[in-house]
XYZ file of C-alpha atoms in Angstrom:
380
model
C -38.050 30.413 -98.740
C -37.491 33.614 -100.761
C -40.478 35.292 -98.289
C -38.435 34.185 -95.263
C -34.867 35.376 -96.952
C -36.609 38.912 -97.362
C -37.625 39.069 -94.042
C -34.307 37.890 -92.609
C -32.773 40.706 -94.942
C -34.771 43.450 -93.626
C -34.318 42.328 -90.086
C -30.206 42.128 -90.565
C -30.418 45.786 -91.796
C -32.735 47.176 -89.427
C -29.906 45.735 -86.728
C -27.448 47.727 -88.843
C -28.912 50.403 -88.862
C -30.000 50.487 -85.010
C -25.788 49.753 -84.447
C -25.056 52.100 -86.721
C -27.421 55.114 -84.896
C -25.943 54.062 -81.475
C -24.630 56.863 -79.426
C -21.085 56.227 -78.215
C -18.054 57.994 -77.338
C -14.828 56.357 -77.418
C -11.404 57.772 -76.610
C -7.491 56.742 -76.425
C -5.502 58.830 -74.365
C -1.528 57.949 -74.869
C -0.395 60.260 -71.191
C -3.182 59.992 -68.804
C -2.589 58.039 -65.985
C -4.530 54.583 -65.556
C -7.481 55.274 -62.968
C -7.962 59.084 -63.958
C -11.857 59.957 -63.577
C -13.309 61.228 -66.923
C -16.756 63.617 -66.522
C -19.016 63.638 -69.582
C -20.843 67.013 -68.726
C -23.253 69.382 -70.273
C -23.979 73.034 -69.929
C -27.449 73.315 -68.149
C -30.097 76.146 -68.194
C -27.950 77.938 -65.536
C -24.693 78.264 -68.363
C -23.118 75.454 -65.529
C -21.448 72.519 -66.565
C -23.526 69.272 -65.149
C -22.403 65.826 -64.852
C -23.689 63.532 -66.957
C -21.673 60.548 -66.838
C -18.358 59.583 -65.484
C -15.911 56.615 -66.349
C -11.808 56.062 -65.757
C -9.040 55.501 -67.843
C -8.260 51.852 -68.258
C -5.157 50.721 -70.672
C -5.396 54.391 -72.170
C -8.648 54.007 -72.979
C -11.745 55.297 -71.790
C -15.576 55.209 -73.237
C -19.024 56.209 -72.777
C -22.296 54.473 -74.135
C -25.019 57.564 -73.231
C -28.261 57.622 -74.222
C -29.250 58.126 -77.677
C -30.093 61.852 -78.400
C -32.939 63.572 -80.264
C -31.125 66.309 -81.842
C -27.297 67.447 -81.745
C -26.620 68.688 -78.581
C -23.067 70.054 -77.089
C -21.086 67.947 -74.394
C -17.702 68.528 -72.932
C -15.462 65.993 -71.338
C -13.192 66.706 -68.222
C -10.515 64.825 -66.776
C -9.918 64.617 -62.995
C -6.705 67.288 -62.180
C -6.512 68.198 -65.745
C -6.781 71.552 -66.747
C -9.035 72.458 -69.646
C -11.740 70.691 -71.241
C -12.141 68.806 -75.148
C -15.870 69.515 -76.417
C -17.877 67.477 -78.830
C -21.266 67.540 -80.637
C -23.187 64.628 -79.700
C -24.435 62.592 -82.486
C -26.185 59.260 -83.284
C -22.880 57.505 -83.696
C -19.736 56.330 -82.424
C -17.624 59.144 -81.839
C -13.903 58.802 -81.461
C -11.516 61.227 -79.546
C -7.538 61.381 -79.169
C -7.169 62.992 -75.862
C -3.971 64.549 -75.044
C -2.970 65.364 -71.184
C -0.962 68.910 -72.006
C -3.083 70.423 -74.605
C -6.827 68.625 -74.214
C -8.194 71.301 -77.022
C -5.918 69.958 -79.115
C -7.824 66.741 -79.168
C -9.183 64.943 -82.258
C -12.226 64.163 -82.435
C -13.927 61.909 -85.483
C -17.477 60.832 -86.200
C -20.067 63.151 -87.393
C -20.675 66.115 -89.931
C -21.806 68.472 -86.996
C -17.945 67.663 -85.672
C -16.553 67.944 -88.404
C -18.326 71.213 -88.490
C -17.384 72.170 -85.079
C -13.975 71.668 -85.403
C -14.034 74.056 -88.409
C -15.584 77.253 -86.019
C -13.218 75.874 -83.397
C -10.172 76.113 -85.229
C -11.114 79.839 -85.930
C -11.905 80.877 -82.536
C -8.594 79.519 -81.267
C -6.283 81.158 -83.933
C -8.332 84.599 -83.431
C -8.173 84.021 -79.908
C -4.322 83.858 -79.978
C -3.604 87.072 -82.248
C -5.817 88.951 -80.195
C -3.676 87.984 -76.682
C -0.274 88.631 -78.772
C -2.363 92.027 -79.826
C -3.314 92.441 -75.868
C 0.149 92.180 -74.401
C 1.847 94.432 -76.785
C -1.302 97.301 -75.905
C -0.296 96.481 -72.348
C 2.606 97.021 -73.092
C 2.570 100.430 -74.900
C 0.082 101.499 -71.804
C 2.518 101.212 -69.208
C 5.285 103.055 -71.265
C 2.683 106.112 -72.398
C 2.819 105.127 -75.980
C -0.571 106.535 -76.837
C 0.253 106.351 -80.647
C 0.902 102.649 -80.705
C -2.378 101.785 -78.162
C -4.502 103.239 -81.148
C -2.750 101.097 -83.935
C -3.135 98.158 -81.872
C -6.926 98.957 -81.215
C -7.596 99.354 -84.920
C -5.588 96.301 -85.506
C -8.259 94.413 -82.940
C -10.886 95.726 -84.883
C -9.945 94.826 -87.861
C -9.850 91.116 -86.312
C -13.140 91.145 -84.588
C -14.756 92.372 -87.957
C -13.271 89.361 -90.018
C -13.864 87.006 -87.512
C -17.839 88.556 -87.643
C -17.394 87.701 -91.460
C -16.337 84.449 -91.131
C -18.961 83.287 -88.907
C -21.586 84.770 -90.457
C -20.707 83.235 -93.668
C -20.530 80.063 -91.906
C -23.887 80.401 -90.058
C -25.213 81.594 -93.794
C -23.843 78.555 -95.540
C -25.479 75.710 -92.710
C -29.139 76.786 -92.172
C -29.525 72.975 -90.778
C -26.696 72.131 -88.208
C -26.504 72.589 -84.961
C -23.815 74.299 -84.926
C -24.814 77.263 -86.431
C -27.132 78.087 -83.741
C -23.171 77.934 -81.307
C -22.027 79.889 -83.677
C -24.636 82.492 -83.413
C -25.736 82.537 -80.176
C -21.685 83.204 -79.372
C -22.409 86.230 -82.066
C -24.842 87.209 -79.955
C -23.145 86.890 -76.409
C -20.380 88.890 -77.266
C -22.350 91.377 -79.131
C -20.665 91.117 -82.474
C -23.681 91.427 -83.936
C -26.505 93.512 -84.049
C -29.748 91.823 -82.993
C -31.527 92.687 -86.513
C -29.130 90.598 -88.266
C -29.569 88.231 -85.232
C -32.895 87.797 -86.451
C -32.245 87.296 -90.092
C -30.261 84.377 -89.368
C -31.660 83.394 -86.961
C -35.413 83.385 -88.861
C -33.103 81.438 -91.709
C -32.182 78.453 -89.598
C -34.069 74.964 -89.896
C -37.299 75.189 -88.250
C -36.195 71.913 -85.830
C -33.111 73.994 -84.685
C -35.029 77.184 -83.932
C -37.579 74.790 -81.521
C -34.744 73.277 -80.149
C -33.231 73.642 -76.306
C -30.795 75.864 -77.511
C -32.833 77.609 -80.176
C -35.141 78.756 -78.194
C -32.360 80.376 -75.970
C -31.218 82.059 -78.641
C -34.178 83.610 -79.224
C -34.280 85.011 -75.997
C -30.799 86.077 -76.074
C -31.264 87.754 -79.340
C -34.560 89.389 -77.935
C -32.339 90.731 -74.267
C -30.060 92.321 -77.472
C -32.620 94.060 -78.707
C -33.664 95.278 -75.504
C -30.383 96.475 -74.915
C -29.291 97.963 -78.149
C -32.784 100.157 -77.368
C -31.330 101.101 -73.673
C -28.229 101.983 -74.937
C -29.449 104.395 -77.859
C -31.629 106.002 -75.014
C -27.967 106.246 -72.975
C -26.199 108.425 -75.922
C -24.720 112.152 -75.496
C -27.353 114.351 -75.862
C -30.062 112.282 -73.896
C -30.964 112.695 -70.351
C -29.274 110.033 -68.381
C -31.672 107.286 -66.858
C -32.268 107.813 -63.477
C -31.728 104.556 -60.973
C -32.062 103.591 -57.803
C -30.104 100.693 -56.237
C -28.565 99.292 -52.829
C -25.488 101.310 -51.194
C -22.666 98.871 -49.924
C -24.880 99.472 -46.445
C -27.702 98.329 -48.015
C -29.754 101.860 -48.345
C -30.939 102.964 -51.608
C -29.432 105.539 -53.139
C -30.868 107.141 -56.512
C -28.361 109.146 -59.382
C -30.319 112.513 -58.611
C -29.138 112.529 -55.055
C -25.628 111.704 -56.168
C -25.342 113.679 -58.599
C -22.711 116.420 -58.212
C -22.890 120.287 -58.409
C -21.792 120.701 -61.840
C -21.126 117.665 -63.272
C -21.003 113.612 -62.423
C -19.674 110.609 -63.593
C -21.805 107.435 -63.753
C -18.871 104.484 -63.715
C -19.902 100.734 -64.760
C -17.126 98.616 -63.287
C -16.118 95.101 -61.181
C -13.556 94.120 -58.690
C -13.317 91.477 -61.037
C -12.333 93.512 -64.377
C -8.590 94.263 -65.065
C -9.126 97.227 -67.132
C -11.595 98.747 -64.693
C -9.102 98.762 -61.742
C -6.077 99.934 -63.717
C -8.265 102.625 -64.795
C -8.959 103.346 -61.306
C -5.972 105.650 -60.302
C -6.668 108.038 -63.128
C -10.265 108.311 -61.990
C -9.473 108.647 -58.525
C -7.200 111.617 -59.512
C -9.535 113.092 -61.187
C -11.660 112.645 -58.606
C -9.590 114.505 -55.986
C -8.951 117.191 -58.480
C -12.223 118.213 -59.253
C -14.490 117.216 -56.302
C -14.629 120.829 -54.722
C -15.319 122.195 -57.375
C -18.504 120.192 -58.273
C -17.558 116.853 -59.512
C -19.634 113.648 -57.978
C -18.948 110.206 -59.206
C -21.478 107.249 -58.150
C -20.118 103.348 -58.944
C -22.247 101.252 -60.187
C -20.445 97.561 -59.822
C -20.967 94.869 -61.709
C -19.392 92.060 -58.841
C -21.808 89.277 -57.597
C -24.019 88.552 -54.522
C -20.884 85.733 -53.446
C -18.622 88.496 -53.981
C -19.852 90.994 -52.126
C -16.344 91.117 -49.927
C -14.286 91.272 -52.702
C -16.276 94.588 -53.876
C -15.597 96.221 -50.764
C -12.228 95.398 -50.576
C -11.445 97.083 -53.887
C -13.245 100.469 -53.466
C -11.332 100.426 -49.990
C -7.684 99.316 -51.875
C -8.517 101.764 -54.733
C -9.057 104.345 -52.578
C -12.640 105.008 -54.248
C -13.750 107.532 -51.814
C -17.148 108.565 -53.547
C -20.825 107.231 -53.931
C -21.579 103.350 -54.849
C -23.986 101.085 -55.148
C -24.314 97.802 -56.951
C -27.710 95.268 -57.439
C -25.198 92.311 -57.106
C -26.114 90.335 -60.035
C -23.125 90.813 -62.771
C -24.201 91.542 -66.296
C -27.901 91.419 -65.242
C -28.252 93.828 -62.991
C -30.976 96.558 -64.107
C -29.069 99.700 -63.652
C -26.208 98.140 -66.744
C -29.741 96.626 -68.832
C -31.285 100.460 -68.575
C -27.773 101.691 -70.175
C -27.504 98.642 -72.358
C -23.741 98.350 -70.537
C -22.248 95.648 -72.856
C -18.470 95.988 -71.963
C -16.734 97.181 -68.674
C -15.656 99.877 -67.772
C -18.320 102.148 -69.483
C -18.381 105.929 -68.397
C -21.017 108.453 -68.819
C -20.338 112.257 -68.110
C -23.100 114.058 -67.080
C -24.032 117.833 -66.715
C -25.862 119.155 -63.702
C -29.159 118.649 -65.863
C -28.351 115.344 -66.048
C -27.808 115.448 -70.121
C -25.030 113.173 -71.121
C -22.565 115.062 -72.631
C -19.609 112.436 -72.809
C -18.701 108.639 -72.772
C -16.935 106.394 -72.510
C -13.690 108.496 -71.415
C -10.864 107.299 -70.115
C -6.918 107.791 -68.849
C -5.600 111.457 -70.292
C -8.615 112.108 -71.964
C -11.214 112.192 -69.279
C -8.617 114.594 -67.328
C -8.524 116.731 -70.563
C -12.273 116.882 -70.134
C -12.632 117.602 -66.712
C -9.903 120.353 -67.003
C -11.693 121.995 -70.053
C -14.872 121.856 -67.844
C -13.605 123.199 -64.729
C -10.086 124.599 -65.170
C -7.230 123.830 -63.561
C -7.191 123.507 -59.569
């Protein structure tokens, strides 16, 4: 009797237990309609969100019983003609989220030390995120009225945030060598380039051995090791160095290399997109310069940054801008060679070079690359 007790015991807890691991989402939405598709999704190997579930609202209530999962893993949930997204960690356990129809990332979510977690880096990002627009609009705004003095306050004042929000996360990332998380945390480091891929290492060398093997660990490492690469481009792409020559396809599909672009005296090498704000309001100034200095031995050669879909929409904005000079682009955004040889992290990224091809200036833009040119070759 006591024998079969025991064995009734265990069993009970082992059924526990098994409940207890089960991987479940469950949400309460008080303003989305009745009927609204839900999307459980998941960021694939092509940084694309694919479906991996779907369900409606019923009673304002929705759920998902997924399959359990072998490690944490990231999963966002959509709502059919609902803008925005809530994201969640998933775990080995019932998971509850609060979704709300006019502000999804306000969402609660509950259930889990990884979302609890999450929700801490989240938090951050979001209040960064919204003193750096505030700080965006006013520098637009002291732009378009000429108020050089106040652009440069504002640009040390966005410094200032990006290196306390590096601080933060690194602390964070420092302080939870087993979640996760840290590896989101860190590979975002790493996309934005926040950090340098040394310290990328460090921490990344520091992180449980399970995470680093992991899907997304093992991403990282790549990404950290495409860093490195690039950090080495780029300090082979500083003033003083001899330019990297390239070769890449013309809008009509020839090949054209920097040497035969390359102007009299002196040429510009320009790193842009249709796509990039900043790039095409700095286009006037550098199509000004352009016409100022072009007789008198000033080339320029474009090197675009658009995709292979948007292809039409490159053209159209070297025709709009008025971009009458030499261009060429490889079509494939952030990974096309000729930005990876100049370890091009941000857009738009200028080099100046001399008629040796030395870079003698960067990264110049607005009054001070017309300063430049006039100091080189006088006034017209």
């Amino acid at each position: 009797m006591n024998k079969f007790c025991l064995v009734l015991a265990t069993a009970l807890l082992l059924i526990s237990c098994s409940k207890e691991a089960d991987f479940k989402i469950v949400g309460t939405t008080p303003d989305i309609k009745n009927g609204t598709n839900v999307f459980l999704q998941k960021i694939d190997e092509n940084n694309r969100l694919a479906n991996v579930d779907t369900t409606v609202v019923k009673e304002g209530k929705f759920s998902f019983d997924p399959d359990q999962v072998t490690s944490p893993e990231m999963l966002i949930l959509s709502f059919e003609n609902l803008q925005g997204n809530i994201i969640l960690i998933a775990e080995n356990l019932e998971i509850t989220v609060d979704a709300y129809k006019d502000s999804l990332y306000t969402s609660k979510i509950k259930g889990g030390a990884e979302n609890d977690f999450f929700k801490v880096y989240y938090d951050d990002v979001v209040s960064s995120n919204k003193e750096k627009q505030k700080l965006q609009q006013e520098g637009s705004m002291a732009m378009q009225s000429g108020d050089t003095s106040k652009v440069a306050v504002i640009r040390n004042e966005f410094e200032a945030i990006n290196n306390a929000d590096k601080r933060r996360r690194l602390k964070l990332v420092e302080e939870h060598p087993g979640e996760f998380v840290s590896v989101i945390i860190l590979s975002d480091l790493v996309g934005t380039r926040i950090i340098e891929a040394t310290e990328a290492e460090r921490l990344f060398n520091s992180l449980d051995k399970g995470l680093q093997e992991a899907d997304k660990g093992v991403k990282l490492s790549e990404m950290i090791a495409q860093l490195k690469a690039a950090e080495t481009a780029a300090a082979q792409a500083e003033v003083g160095n001899k330019a990297p020559d390239f070769t890449a396809p013309t809008p009509e599909g020839s090949q054209l290399s920097l040497t035969e672009a390359m102007g009299k005296k002196y040429t510009i090498i320009d790193f842009w997109a249709s796509w990039c704000k900043p790039c095409r309001e700095e286009n006037p100034n550098v199509v000004a310069v352009y016409n100022k200095y072009h007789e008198k031995g000033l080339n320029i050669i474009s090197v675009s940054l658009d995709r292979a879909e948007a292809k039409e929409k490159w053209l159209t904005a070297i025709e709009n801008d008025q971009m009458d000079w030499y261009h060429v682009s490889n079509l494939m955004e952030w990974q096309d060679p000729v930005a990876r040889k100049y370890g091009v992290s941000a857009i738009p990224a200028t080099y100046l070079i001399d008629e040796n091809g030395i870079i003698i200036e960067k990264n110049l833009r607005g009054e001070a690359l017309q300063t430049k040119m006039q100091e080189l070759l006088g006034e017209s």
